[in-house]
mmCIF file of C-alpha atoms in Angstrom:
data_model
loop_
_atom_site.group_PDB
_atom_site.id
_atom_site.type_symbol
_atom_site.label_atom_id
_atom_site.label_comp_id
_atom_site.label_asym_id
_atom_site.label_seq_id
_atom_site.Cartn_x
_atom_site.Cartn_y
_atom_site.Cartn_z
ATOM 1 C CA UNK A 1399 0.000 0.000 0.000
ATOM 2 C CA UNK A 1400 1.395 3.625 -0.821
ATOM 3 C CA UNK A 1401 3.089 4.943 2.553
ATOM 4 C CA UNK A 1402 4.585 8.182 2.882
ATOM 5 C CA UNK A 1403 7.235 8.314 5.571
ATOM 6 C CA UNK A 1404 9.559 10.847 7.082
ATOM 7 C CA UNK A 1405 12.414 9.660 7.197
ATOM 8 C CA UNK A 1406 14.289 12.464 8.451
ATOM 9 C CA UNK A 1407 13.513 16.254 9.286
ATOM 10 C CA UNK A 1408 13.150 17.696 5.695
ATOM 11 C CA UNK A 1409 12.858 14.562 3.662
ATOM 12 C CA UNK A 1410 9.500 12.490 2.740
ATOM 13 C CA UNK A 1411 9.937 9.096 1.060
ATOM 14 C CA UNK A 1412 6.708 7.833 -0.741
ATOM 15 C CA UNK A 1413 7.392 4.056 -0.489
ATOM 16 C CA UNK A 1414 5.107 0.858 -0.804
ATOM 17 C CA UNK A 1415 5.023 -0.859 2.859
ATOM 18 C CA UNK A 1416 2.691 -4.411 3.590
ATOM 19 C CA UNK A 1417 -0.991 -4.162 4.188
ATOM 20 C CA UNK A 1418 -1.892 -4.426 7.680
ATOM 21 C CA UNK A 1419 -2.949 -7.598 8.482
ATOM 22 C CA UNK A 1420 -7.046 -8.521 9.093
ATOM 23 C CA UNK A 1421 -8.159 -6.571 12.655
ATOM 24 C CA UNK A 1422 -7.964 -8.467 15.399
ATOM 25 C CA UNK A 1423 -10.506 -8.659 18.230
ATOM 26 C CA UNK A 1424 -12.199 -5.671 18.848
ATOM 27 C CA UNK A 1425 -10.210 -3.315 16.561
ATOM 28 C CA UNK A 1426 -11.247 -2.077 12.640
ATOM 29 C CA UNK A 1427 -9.080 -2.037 9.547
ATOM 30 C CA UNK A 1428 -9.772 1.508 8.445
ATOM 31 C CA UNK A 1429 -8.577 3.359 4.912
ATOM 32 C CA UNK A 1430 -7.754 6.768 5.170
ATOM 33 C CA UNK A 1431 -8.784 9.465 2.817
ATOM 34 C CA UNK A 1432 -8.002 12.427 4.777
ATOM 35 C CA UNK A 1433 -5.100 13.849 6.725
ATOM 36 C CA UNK A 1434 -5.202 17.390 8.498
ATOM 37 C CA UNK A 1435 -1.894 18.635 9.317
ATOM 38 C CA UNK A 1436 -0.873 19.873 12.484
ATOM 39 C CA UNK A 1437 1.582 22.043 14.330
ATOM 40 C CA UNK A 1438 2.873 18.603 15.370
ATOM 41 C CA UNK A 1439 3.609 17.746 11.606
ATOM 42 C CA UNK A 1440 5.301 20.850 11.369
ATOM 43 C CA UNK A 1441 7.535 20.360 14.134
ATOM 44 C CA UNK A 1442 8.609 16.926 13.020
ATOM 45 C CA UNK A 1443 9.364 18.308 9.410
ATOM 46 C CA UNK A 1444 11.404 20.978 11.128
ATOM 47 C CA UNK A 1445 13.499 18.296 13.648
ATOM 48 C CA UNK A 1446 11.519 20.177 16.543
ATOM 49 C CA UNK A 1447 8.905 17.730 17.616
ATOM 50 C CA UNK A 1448 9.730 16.352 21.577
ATOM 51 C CA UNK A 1449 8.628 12.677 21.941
ATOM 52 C CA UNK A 1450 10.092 11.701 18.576
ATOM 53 C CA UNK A 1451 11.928 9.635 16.600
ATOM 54 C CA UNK A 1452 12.594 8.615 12.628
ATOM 55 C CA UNK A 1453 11.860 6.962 10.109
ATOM 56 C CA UNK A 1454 7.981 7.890 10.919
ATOM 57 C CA UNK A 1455 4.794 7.888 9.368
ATOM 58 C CA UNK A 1456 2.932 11.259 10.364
ATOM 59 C CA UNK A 1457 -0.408 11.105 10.355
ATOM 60 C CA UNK A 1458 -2.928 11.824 13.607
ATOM 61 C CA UNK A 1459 -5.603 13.796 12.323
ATOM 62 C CA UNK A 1460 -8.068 11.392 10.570
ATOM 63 C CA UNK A 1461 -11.026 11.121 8.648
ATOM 64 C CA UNK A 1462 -11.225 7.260 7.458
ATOM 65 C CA UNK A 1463 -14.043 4.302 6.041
ATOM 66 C CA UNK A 1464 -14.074 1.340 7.938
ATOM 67 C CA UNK A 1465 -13.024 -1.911 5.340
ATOM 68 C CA UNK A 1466 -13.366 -4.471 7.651
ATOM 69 C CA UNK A 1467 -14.724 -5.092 11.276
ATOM 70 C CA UNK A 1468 -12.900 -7.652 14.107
ATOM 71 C CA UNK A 1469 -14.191 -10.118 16.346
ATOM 72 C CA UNK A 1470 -16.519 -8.314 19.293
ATOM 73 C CA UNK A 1471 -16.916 -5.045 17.050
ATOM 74 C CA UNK A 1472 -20.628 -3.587 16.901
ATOM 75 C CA UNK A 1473 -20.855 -0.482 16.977
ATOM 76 C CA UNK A 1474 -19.152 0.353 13.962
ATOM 77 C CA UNK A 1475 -19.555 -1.409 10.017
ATOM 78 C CA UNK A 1476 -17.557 -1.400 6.415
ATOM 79 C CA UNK A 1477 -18.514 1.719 4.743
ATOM 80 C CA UNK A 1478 -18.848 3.654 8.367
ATOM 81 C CA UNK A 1479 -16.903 7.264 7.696
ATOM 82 C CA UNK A 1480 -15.491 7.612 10.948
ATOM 83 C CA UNK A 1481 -13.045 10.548 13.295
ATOM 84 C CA UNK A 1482 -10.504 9.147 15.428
ATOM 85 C CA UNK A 1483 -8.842 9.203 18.366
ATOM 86 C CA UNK A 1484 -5.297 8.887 18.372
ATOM 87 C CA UNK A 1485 -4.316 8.745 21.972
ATOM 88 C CA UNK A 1486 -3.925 5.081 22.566
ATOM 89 C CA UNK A 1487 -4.139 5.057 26.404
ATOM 90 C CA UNK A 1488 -3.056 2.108 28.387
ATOM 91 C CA UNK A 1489 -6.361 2.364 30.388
ATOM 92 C CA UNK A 1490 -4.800 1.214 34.172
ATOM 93 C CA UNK A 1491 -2.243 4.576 35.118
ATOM 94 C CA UNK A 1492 -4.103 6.461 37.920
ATOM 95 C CA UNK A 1493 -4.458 9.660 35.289
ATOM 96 C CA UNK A 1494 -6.487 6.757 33.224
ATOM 97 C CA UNK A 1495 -8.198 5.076 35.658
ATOM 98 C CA UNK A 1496 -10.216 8.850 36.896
ATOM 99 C CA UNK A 1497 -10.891 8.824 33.266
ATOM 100 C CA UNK A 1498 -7.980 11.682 32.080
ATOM 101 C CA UNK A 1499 -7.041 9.204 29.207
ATOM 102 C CA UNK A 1500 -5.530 12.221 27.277
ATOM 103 C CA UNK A 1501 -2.774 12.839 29.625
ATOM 104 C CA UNK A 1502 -1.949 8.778 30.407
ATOM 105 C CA UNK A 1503 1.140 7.807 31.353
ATOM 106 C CA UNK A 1504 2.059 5.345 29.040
ATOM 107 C CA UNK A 1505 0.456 7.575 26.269
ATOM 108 C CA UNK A 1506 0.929 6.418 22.778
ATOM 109 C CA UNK A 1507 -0.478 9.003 19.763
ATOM 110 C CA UNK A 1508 -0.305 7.458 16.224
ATOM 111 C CA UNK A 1509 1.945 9.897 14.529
ATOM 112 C CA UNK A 1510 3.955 11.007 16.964
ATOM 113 C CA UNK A 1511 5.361 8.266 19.226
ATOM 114 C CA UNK A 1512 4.059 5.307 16.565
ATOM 115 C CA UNK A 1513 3.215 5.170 13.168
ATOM 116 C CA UNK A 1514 0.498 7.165 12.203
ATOM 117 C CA UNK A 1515 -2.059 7.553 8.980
ATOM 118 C CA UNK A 1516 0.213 8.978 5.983
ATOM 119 C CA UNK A 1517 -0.861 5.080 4.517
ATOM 120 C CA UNK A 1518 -3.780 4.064 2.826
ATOM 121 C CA UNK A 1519 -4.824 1.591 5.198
ATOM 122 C CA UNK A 1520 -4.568 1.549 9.591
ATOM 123 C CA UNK A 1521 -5.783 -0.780 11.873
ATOM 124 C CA UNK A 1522 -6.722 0.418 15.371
ATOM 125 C CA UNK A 1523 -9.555 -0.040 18.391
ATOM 126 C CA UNK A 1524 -12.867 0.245 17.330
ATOM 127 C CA UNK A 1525 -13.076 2.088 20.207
ATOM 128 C CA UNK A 1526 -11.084 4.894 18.850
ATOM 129 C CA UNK A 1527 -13.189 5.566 16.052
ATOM 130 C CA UNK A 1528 -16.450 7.585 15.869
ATOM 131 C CA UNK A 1529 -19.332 7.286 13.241
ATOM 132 C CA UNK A 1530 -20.819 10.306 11.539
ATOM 133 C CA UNK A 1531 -23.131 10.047 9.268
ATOM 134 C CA UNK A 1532 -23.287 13.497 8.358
ATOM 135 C CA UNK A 1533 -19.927 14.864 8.075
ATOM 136 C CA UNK A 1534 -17.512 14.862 5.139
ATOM 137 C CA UNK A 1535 -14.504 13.262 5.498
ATOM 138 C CA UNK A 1536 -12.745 16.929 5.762
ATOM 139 C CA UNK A 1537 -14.716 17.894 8.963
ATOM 140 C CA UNK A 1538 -13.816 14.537 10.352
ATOM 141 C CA UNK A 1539 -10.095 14.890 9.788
ATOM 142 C CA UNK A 1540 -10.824 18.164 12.013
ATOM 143 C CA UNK A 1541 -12.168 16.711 14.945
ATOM 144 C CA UNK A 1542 -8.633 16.014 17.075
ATOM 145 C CA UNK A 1543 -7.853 19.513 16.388
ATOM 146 C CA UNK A 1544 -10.842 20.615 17.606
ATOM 147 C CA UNK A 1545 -10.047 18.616 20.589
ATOM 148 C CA UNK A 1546 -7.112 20.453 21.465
ATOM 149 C CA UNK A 1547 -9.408 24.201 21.759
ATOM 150 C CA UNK A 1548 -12.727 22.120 23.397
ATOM 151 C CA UNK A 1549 -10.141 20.349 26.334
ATOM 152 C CA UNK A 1550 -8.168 23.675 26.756
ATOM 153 C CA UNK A 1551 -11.342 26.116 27.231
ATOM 154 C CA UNK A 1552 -13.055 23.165 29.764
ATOM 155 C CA UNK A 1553 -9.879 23.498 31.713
ATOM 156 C CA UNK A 1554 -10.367 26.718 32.140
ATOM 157 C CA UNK A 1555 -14.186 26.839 32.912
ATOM 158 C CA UNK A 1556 -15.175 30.248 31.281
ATOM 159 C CA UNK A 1557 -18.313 31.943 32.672
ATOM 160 C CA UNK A 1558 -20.271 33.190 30.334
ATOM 161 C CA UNK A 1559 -19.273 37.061 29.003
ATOM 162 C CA UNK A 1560 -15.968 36.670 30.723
ATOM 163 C CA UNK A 1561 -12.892 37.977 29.048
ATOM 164 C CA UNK A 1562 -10.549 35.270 27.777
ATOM 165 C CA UNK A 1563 -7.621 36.615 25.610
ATOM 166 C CA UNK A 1564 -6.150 33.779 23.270
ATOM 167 C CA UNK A 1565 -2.558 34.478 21.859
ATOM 168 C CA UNK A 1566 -1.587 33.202 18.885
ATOM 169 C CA UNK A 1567 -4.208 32.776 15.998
ATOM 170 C CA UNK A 1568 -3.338 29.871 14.373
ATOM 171 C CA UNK A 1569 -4.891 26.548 14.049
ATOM 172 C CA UNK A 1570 -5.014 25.703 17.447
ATOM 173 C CA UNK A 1571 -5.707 29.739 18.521
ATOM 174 C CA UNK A 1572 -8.747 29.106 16.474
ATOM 175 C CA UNK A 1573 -10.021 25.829 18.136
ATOM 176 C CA UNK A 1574 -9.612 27.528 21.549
ATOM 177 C CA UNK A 1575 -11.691 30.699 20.245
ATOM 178 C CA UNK A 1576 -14.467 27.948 18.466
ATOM 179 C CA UNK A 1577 -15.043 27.066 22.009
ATOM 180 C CA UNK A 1578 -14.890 30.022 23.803
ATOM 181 C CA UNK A 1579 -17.722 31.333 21.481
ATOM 182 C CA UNK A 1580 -19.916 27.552 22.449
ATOM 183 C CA UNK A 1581 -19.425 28.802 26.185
ATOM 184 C CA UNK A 1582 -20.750 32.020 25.888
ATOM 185 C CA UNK A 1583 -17.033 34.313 26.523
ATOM 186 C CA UNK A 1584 -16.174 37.604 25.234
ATOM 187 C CA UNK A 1585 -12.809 36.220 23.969
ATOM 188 C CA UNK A 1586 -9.962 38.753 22.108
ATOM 189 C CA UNK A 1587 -7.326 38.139 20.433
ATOM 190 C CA UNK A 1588 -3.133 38.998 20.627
ATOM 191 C CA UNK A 1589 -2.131 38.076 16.801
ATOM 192 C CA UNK A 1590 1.447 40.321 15.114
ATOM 193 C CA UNK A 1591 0.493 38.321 11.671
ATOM 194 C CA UNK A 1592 -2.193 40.766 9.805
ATOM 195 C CA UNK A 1593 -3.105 37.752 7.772
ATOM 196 C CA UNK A 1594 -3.920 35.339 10.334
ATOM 197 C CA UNK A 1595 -5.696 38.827 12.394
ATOM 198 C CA UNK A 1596 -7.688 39.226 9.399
ATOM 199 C CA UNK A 1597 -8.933 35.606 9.510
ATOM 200 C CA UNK A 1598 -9.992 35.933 13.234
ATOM 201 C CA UNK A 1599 -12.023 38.569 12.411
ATOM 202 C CA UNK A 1600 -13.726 37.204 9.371
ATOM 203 C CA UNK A 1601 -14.568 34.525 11.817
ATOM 204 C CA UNK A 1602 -14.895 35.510 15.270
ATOM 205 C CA UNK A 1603 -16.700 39.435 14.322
ATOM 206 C CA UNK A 1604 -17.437 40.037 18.114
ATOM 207 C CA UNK A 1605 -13.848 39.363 19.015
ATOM 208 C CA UNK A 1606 -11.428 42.384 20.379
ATOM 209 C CA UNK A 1607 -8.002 41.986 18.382
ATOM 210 C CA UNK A 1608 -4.861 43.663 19.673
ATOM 211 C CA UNK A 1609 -1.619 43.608 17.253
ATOM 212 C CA UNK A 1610 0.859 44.306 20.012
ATOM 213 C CA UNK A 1611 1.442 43.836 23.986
ATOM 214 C CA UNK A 1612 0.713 47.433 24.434
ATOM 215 C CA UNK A 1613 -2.658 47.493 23.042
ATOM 216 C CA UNK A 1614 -3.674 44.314 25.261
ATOM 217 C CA UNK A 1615 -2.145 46.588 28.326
ATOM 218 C CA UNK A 1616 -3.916 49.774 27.582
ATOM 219 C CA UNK A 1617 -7.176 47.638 28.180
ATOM 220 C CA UNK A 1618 -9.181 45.965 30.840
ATOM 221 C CA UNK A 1619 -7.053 42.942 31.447
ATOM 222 C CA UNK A 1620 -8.822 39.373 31.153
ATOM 223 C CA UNK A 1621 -9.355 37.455 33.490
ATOM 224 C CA UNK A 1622 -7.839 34.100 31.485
ATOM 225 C CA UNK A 1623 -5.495 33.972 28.916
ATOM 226 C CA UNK A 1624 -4.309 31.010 26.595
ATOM 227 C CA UNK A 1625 -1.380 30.956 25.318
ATOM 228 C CA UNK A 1626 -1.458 29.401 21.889
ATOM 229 C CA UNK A 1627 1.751 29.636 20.361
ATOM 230 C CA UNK A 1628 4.761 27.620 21.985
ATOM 231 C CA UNK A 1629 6.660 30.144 21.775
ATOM 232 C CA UNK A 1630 9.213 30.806 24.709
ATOM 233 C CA UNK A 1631 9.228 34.729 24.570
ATOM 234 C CA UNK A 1632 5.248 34.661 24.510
ATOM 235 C CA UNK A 1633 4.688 32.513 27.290
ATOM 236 C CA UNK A 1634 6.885 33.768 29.876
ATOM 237 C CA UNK A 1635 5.271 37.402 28.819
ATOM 238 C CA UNK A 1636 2.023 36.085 28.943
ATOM 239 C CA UNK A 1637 1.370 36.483 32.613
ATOM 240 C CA UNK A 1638 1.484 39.996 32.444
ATOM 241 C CA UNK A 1639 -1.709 40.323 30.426
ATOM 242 C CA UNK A 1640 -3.256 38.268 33.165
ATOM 243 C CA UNK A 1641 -5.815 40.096 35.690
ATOM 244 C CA UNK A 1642 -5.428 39.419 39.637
ATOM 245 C CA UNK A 1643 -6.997 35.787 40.371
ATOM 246 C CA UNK A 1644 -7.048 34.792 37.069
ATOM 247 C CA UNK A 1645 -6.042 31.714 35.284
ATOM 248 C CA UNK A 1646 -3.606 31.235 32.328
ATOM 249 C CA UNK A 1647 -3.510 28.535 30.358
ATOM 250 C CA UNK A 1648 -0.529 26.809 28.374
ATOM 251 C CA UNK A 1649 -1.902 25.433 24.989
ATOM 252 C CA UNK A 1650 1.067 25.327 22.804
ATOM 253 C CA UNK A 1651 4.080 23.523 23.780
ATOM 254 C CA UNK A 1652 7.863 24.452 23.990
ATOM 255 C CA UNK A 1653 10.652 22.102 24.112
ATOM 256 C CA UNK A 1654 12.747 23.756 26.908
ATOM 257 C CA UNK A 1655 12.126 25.599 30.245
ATOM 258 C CA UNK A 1656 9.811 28.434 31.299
ATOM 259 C CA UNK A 1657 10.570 30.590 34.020
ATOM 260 C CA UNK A 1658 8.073 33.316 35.272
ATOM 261 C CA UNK A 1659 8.933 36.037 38.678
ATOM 262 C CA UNK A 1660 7.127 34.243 41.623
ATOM 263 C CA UNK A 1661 6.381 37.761 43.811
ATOM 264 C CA UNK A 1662 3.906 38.699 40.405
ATOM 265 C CA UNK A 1663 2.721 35.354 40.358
ATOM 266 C CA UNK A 1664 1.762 34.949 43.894
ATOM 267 C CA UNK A 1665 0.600 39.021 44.172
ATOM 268 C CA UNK A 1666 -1.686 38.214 41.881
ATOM 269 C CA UNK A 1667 -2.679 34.703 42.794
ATOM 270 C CA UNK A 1668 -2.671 33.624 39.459
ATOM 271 C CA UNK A 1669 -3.542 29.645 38.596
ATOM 272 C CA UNK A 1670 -1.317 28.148 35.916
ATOM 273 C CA UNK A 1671 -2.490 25.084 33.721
ATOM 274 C CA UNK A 1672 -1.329 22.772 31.244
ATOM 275 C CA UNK A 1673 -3.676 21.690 28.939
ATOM 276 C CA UNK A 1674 -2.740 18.628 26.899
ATOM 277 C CA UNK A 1675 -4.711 16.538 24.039
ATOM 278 C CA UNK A 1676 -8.340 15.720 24.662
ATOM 279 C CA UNK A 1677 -10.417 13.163 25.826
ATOM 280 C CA UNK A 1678 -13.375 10.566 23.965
ATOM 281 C CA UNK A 1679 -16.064 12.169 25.651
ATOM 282 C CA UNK A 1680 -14.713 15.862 24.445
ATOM 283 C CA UNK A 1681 -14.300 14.313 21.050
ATOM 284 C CA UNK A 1682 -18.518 12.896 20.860
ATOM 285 C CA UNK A 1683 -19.291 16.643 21.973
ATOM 286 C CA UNK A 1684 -17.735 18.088 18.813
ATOM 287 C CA UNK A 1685 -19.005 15.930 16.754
ATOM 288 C CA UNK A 1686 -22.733 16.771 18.194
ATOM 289 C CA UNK A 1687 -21.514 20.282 17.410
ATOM 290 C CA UNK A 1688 -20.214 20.042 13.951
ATOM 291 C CA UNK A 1689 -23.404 17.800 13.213
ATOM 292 C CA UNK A 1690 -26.011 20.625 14.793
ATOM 293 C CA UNK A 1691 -23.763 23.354 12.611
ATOM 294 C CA UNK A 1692 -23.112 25.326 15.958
ATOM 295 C CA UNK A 1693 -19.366 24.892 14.713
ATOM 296 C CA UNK A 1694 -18.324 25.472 11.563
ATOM 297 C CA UNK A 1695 -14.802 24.629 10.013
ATOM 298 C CA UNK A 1696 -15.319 25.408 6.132
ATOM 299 C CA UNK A 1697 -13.842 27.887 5.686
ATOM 300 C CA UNK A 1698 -10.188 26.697 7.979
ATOM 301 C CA UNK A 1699 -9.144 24.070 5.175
ATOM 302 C CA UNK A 1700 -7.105 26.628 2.818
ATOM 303 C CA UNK A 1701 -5.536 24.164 0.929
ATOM 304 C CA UNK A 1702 -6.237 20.688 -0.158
ATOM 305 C CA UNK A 1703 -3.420 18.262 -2.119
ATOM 306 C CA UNK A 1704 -3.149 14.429 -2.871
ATOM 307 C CA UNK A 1705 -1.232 12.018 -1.294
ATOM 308 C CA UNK A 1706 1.156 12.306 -3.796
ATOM 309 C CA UNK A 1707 1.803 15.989 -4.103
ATOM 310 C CA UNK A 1708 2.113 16.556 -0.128
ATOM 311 C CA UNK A 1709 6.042 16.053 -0.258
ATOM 312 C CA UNK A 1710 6.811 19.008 -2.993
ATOM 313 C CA UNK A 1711 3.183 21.493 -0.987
ATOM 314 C CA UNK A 1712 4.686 20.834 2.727
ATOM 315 C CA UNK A 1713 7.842 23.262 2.943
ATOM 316 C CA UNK A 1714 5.284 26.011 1.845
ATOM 317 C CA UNK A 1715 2.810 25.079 5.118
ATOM 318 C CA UNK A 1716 5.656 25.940 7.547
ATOM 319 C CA UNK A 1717 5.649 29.926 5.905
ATOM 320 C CA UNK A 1718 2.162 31.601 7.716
ATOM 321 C CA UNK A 1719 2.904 34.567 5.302
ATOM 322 C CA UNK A 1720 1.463 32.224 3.081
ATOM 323 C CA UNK A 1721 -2.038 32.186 4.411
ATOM 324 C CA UNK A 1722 -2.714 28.528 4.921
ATOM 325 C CA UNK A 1723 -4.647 28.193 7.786
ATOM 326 C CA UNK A 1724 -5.178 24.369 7.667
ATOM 327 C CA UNK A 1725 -3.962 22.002 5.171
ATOM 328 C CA UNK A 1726 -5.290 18.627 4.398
ATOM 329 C CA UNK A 1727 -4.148 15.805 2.458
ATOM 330 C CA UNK A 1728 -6.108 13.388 0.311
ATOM 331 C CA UNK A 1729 -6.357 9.554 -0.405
ATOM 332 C CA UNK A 1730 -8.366 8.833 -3.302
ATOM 333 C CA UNK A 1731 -10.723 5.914 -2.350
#
């Protein structure tokens, strides 16, 4: 089956690899057609990625058609288009056991620490996989991303019209303001890139946008901010937009330390989170959502290539003065 494999930062081999073999009990041989890419994709491409190693298939954001069905497997059948979960969770960690599955401790995501979907067919647990029988394959591919906004803004635990500022408007900036919107915030936005501000707006009209530090100081602070970005500089700096008693939350990652001053931090009593993947029952809400059309993700996919024309159309994805706001790549079926 045509693979695509990274086989180093910079360098994509498309290759023929073995077809998985039947699924076993209780998992589902799925083909993929379509493969959003990801910050994490990025990183990987760039040799910045933690958790990882090479050769790897990339590949975690999924919209697939179930082929075959194992032993013990009901609730899904061939010709099912299906989202998926890519956290493979080890289910008996104490994080897993009071049902935090996306923060395990023996996490696996496909993609990232195992192969992942660049391949034309995947085998995984049927209970990974979730049925729609309204969405394209396109808005299923979107669902883990959408995971990432819908687990960062429950951390946080917006009331509604508070102020939430989200820094950084880029994929994942986006799926944070998507669900700020669901809870009823008045969210705002910290973005330098005109192009990506411009976007915000087009999609979030009742959103404040600031295009510098100073114009998020010269107003009412919020009382939560989410950093977005992984960007060093931005999230040590990010405290300072933070009203007293408020809570800041760490969306994007950096590979390295943060440091913050601890007289601020404890003047102003300020609660710091991680916020880290998402979990199955965050996953069935957005799906409710994208069914109902209270989210809507058509306009995000900027640019759309085959299988086979990813390799020479990635480098450009890592520029964001070229306007893609998501990518996705195509299997024919």
């Amino acid at each position: 089956m045509k693979t695509v494999i990274l086989e180093q930062p910079g360098q994509f081999a498309v290759t023929q690899t073995d077809a998985p073999a039947s699924p076993g009990v209780g998992e589902v041989l799925l083909g993929v057609r379509a493969i959003g890419i990801c910050g994490t994709d990025l990183h990987a491409y760039r040799g910045r990625q933690p958790f990882f190693q090479y050769p790897r298939i990339l590949g975690h954001e999924l919209g697939v058609e179930v082929l075959a069905v194992g032993d013990g497997v009901t609730e899904v059948k061939p010709g099912d288009r299906c989202a998926v979960n890519p956290y493979l969770e080890c289910g008996v960690c104490p994080a897993c056991k009071r049902g935090n599955t996306n923060c395990c401790e023996k996490l696996r995501v496909i993609g990232v620490h195992i192969d992942g979907g660049m391949r034309e067919q995947i085998v995984l647990p049927a209970s990974h996989v979730y049925v729609s029988e309204k969405l394209t394959l396109k808005q299923l591919a979107l669902v883990e991303t959408l995971g990432i906004g819908c687990h960062a803004v429950g951390r946080a635990a917006p009331e509604p019209g508070e102020k939430a500022l989200v820094i950084g408007a880029g994929p994942i900036g986006l799926t944070v303001l998507e669900f700020l919107r669901v809870a009823g915030a008045s969210p705002c936005v910290l973005e330098i890139s005109p192009a990506r501000r411009a976007f915000a707006a087009s999609m979030f009209p009742g959103a404040a946008l600031y295009d510098s530090a100073e114009a998020v100081l010269a107003d009412e602070l919020p009382t939560i901010v989410f950093d977005c970005t992984g960007n060093k500089d931005s999230m040590m700096g990010a405290f300072r937009f933070l009203a007293n008693h408020g809570k800041l939350v760490f969306v994007g990652l950096f590979v390295g330390e943060v440091t913050f001053h601890d007289p601020d931090f404890h003047r102003k009593e300020v609660t710091l989170m991680a916020s880290r993947n998402a979990t199955p029952r965050e996953h069935r809400r957005i799906l409710d959502l994208l069914e109902e059309g209270r989210i809507d993700t058509s306009q995000w996919v900027s640019d759309t290539v085959s299988i086979d024309a990813m390799a020479d159309r990635f480098p450009a994805w890592l520029d964001p003065a070229n306007g893609v706001v998501k990518a996705v790549v195509e299997f024919q079926s």
